Backbone as a printed PyTorch tensor [residue, N CA C, xyz], in Angstrom:
tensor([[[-12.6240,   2.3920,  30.2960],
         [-11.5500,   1.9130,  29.4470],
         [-12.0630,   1.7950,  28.0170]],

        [[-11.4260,   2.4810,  27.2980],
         [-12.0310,   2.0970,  25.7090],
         [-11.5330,   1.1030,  25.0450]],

        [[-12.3580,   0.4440,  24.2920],
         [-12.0360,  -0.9900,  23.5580],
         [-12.4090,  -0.3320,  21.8100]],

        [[-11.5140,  -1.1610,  21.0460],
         [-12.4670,  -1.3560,  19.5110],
         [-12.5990,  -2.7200,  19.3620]],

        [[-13.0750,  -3.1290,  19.0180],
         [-13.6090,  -4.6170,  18.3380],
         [-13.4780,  -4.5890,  16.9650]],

        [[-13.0660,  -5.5350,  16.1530],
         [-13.4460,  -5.1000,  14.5590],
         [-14.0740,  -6.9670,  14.3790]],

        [[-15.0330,  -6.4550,  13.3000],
         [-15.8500,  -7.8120,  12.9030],
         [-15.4790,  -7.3850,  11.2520]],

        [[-16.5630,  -8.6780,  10.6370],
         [-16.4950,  -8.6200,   9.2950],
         [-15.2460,  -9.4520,   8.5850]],

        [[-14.5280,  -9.9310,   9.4700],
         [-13.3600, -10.7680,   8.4560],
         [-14.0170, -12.1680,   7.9750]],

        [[-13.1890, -13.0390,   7.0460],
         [-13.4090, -14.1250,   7.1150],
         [-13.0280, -14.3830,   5.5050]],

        [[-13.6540, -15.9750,   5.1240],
         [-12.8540, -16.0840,   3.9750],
         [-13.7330, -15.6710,   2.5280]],

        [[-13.2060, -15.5320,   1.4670],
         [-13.7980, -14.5790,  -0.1590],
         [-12.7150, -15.2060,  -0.8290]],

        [[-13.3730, -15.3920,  -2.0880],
         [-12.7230, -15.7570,  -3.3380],
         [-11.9680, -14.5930,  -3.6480]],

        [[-11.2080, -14.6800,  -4.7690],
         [-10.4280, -13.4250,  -4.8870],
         [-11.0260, -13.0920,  -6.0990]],

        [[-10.7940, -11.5190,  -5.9440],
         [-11.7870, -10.6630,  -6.7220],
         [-13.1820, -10.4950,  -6.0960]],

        [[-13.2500, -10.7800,  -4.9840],
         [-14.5440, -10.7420,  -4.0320],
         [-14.1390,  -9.7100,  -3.3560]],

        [[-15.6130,  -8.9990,  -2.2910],
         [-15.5060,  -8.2760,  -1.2540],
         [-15.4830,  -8.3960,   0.0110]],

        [[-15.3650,  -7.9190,   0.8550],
         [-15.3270,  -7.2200,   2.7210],
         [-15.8470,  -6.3940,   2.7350]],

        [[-15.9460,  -6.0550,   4.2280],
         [-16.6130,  -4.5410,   4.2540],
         [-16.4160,  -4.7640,   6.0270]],

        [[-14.7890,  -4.6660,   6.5430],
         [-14.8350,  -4.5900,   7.9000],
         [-15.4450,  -3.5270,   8.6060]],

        [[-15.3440,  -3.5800,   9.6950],
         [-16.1210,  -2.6580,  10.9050],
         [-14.9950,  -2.9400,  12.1050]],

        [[-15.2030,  -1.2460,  13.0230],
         [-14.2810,  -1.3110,  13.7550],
         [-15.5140,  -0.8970,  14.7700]],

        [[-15.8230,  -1.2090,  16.2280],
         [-16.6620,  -0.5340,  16.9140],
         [-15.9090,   0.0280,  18.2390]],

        [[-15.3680,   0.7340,  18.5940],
         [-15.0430,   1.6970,  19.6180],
         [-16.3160,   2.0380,  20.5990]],

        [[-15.7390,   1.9880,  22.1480],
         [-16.5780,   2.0120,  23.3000],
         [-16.0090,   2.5440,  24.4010]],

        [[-16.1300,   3.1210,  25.1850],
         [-15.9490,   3.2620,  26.5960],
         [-16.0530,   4.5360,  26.7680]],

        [[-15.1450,   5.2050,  27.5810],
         [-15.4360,   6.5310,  27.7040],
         [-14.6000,   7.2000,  26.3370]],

        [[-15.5080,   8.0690,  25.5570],
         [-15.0470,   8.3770,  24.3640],
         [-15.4700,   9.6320,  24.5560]],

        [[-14.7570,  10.7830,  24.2190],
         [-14.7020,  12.2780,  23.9960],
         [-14.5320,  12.5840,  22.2070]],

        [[-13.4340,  12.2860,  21.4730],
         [-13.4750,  12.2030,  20.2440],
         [-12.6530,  10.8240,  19.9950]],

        [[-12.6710,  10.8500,  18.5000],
         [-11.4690,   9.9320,  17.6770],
         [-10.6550,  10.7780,  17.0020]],

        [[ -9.3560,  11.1700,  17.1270],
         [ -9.0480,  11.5930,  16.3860],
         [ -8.2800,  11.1160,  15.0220]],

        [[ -8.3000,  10.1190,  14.9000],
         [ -7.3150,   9.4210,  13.5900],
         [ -7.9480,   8.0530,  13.7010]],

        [[ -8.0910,   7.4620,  12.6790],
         [ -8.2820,   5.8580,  12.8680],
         [ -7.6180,   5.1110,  11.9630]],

        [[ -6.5870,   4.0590,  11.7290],
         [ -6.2040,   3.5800,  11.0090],
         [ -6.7980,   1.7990,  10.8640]],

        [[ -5.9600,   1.0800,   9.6690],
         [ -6.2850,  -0.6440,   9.7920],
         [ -4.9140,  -0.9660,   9.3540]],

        [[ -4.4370,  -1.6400,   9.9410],
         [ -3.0210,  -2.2680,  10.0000],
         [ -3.1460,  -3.8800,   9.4970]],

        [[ -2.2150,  -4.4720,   9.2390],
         [ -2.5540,  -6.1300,   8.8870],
         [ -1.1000,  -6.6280,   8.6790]],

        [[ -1.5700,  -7.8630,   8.9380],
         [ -0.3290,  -8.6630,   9.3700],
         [  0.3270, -10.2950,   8.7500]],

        [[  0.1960, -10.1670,   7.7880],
         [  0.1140, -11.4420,   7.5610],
         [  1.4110, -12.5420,   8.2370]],

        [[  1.1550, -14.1290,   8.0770],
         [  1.9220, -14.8500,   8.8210],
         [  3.3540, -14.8170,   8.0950]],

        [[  4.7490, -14.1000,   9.2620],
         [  5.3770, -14.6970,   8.4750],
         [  6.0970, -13.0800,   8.4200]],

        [[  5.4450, -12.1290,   8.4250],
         [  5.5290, -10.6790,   7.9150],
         [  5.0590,  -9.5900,   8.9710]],

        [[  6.0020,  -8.0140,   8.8150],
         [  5.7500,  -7.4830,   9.8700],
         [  4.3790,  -6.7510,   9.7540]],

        [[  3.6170,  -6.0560,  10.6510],
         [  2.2970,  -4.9640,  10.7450],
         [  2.8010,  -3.9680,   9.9130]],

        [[  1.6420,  -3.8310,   8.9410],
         [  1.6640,  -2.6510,   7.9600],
         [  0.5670,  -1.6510,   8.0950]],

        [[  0.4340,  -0.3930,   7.8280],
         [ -0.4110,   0.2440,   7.6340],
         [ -1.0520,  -0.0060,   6.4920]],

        [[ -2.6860,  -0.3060,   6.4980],
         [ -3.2280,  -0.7250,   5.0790],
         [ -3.9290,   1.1870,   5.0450]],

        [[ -4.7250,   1.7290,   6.1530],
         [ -5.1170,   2.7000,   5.5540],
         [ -5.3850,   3.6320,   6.3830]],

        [[ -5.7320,   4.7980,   6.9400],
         [ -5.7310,   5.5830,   7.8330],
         [ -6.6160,   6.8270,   7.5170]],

        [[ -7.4630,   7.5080,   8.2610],
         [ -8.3730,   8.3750,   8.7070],
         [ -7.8970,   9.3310,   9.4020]],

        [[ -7.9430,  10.4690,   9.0130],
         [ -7.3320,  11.8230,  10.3500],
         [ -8.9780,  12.1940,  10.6650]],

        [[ -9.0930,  12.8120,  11.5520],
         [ -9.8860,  13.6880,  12.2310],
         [-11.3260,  14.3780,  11.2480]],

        [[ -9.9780,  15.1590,  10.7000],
         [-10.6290,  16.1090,   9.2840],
         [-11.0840,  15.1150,   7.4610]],

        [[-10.9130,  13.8020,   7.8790],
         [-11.1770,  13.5500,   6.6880],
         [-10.3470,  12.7590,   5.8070]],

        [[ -9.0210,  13.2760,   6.0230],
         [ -8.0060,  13.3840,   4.9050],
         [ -8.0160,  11.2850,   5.4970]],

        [[ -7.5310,  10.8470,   4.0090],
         [ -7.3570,   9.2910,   3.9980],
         [ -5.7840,   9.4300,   3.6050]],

        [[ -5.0790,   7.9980,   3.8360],
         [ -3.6650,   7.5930,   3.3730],
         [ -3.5310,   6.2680,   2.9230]],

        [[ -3.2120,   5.5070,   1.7690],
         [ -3.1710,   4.0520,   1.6920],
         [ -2.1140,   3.9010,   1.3270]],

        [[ -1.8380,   2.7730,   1.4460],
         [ -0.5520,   1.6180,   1.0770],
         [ -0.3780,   1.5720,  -0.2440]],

        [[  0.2690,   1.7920,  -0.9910],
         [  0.5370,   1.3350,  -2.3660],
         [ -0.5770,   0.2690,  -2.6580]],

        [[ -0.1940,  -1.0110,  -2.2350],
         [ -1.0240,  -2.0420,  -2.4940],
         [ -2.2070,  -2.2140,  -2.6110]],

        [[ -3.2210,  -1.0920,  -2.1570],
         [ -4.7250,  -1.3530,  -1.7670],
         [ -5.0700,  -0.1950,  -2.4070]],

        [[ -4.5210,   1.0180,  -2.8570],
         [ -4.7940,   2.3560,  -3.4670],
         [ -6.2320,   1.8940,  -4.6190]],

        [[ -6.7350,   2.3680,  -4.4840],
         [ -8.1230,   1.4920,  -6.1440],
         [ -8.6070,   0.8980,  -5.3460]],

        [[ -8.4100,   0.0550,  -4.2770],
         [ -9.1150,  -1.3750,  -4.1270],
         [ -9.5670,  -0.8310,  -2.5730]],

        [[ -9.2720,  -0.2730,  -1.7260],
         [ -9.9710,  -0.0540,  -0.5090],
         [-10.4500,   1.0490,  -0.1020]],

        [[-11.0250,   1.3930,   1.1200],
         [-11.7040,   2.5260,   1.3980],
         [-11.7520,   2.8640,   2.3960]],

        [[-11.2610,   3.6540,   3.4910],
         [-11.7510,   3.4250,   4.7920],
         [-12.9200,   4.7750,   5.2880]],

        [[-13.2340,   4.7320,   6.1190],
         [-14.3490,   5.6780,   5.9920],
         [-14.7050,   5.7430,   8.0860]],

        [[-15.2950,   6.9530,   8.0150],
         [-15.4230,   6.6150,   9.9970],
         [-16.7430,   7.3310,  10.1000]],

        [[-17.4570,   6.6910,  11.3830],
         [-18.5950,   7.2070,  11.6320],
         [-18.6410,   7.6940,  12.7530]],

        [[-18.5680,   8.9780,  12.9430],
         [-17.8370,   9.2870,  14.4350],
         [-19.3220,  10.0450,  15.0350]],

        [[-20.3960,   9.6860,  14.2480],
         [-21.5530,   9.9390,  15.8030],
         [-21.3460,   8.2630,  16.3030]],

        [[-21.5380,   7.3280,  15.7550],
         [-21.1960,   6.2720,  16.1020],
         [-19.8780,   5.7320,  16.7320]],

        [[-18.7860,   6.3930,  17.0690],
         [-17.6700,   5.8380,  17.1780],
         [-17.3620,   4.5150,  16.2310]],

        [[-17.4080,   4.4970,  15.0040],
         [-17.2350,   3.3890,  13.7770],
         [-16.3510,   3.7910,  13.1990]],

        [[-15.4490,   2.7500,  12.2830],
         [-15.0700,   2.8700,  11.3440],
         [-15.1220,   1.6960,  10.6570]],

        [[-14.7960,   1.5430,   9.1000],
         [-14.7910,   0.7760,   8.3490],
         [-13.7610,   0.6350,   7.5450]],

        [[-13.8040,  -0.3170,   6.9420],
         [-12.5740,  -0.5970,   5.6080],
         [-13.6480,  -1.4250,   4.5210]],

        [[-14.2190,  -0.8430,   3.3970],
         [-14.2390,  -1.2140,   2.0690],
         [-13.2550,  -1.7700,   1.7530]],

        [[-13.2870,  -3.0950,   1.0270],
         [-11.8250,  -3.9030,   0.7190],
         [-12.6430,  -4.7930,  -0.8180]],

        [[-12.4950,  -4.2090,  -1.7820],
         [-12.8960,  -4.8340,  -3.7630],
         [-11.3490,  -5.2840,  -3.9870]],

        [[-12.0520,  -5.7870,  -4.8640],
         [-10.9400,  -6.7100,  -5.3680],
         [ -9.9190,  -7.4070,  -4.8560]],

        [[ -9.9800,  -8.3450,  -3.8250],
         [ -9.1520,  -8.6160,  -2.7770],
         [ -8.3640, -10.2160,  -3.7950]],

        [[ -7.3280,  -9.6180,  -3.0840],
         [ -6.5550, -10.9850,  -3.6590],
         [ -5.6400, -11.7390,  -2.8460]],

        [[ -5.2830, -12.9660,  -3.2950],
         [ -4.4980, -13.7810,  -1.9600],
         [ -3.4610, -13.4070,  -1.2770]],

        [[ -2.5560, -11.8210,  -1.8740],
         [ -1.7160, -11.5140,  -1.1220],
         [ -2.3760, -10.6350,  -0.4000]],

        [[ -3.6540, -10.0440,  -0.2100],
         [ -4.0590,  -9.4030,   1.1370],
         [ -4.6510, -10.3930,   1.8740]],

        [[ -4.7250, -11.5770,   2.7760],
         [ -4.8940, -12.3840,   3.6350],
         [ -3.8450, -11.8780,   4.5070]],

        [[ -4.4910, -11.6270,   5.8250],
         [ -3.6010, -11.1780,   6.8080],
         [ -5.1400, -11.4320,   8.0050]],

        [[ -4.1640, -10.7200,   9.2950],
         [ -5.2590, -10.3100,  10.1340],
         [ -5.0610,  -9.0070,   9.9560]],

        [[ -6.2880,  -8.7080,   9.9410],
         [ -6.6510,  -6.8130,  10.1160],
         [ -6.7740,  -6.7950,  11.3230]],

        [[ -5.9160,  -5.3050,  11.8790],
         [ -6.4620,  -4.9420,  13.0050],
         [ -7.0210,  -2.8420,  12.9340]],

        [[ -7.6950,  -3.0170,  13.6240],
         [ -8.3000,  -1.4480,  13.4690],
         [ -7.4630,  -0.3950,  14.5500]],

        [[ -7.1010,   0.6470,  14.6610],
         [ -5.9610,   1.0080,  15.3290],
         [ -6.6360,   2.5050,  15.1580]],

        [[ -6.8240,   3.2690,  16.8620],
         [ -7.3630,   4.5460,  16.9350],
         [ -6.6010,   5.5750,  17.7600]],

        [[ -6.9510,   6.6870,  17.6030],
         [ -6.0330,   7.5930,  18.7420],
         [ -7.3240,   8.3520,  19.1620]],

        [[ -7.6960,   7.6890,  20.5880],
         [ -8.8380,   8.4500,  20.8760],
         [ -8.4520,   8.8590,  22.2410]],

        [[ -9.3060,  10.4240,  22.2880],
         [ -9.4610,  11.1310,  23.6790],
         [-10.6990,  11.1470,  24.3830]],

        [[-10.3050,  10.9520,  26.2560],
         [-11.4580,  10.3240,  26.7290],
         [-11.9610,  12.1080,  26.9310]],

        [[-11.7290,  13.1590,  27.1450],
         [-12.2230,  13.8620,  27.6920],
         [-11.3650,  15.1450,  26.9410]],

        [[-12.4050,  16.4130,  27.1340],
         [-11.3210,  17.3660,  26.7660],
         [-10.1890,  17.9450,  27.2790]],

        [[ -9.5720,  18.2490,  25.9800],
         [ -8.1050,  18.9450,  26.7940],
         [ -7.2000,  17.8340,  27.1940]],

        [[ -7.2550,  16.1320,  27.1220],
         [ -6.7460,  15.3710,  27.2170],
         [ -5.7160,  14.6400,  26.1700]],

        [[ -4.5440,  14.2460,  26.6630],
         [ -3.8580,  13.5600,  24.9170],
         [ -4.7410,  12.2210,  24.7170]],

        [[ -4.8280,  12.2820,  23.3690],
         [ -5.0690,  10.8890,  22.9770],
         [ -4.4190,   9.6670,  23.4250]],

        [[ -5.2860,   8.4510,  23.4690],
         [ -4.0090,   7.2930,  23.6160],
         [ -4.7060,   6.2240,  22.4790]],

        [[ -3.9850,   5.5640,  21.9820],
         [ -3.6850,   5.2890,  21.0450],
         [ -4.0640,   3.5980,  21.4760]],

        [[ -5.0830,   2.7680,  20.8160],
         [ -5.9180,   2.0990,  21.3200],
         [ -5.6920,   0.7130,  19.7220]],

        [[ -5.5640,  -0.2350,  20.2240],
         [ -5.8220,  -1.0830,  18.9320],
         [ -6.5700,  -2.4450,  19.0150]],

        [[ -7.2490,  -3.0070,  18.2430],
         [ -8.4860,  -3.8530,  18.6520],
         [ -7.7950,  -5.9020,  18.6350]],

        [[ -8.0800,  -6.6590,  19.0690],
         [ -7.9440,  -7.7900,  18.4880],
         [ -7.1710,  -7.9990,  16.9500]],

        [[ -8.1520,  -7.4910,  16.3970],
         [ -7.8120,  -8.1480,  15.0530],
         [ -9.0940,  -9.1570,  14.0360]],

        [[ -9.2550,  -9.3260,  13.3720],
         [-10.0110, -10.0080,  12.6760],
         [ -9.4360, -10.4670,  11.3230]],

        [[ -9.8490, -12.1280,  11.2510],
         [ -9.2210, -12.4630,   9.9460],
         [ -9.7010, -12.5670,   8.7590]],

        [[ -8.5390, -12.2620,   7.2260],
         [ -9.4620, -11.9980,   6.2510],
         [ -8.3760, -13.1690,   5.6500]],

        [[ -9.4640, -13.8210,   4.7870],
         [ -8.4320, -15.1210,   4.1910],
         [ -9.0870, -15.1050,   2.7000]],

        [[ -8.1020, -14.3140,   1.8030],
         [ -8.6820, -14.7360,   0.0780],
         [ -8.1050, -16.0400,  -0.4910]],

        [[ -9.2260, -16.5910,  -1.1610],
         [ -8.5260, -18.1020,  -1.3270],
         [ -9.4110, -18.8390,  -2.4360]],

        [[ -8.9580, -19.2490,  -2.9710],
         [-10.3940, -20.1280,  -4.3240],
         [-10.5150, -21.1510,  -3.5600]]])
């Protein structure tokens, strides 16, 4: 069964950094896409940023300049670079993958806990 975990949340002044981590496990063949979604209280799940296969990135209006996501796929990893964070990105992040266990198989589409990021003076 594959799991991701994501670590690295917690609380930063604003105008401070993050640097989440997503760790993916189980039976893993590839990743093909990885995204980070977030949620704050109150408000629905957004896409903050997303990873295809080949590279290509997508962000949110809101985080465009300010985040990064990036994947380490000998590792099954990914990350989110997050500068300049400010009190309207406090949410929970969650890390969100479409991975295949084997070849020739569809992906299924896998999403972790969550981890919290709280900007705040």
């Amino acid at each position: 069964q594959v799991q991701l975990v994501e670590s690295g949340g917690g609380l930063v002044q604003p105008g401070g950094s993050l640097r989440l981590s997503c760790a993916a496990s189980g039976s893993i063949f590839s990743i093909n896409s990885m995204g980070w979604y977030r949620q704050a209280p109150g408000k629905e799940r957004e896409l903050v940023a997303g990873i295809s296969s080949t590279g290509r990135t997508k962000y949110a209006d809101s985080v465009k300049g300010r985040f990064t996501i990036s994947e380490d796929n000998a590792n099954n990893a990914g990350y989110l670079q997050m500068n300049s964070l400010k009190p309207e990105d406090t949410a929970v992040y969650y890390c969100n993958a479409a991975v295949s266990e084997g070849v020739g198989t569809a992906p299924i589409i896998i999403m972790g806990q969550g981890t919290q990021v709280t900007v705040s003076s």
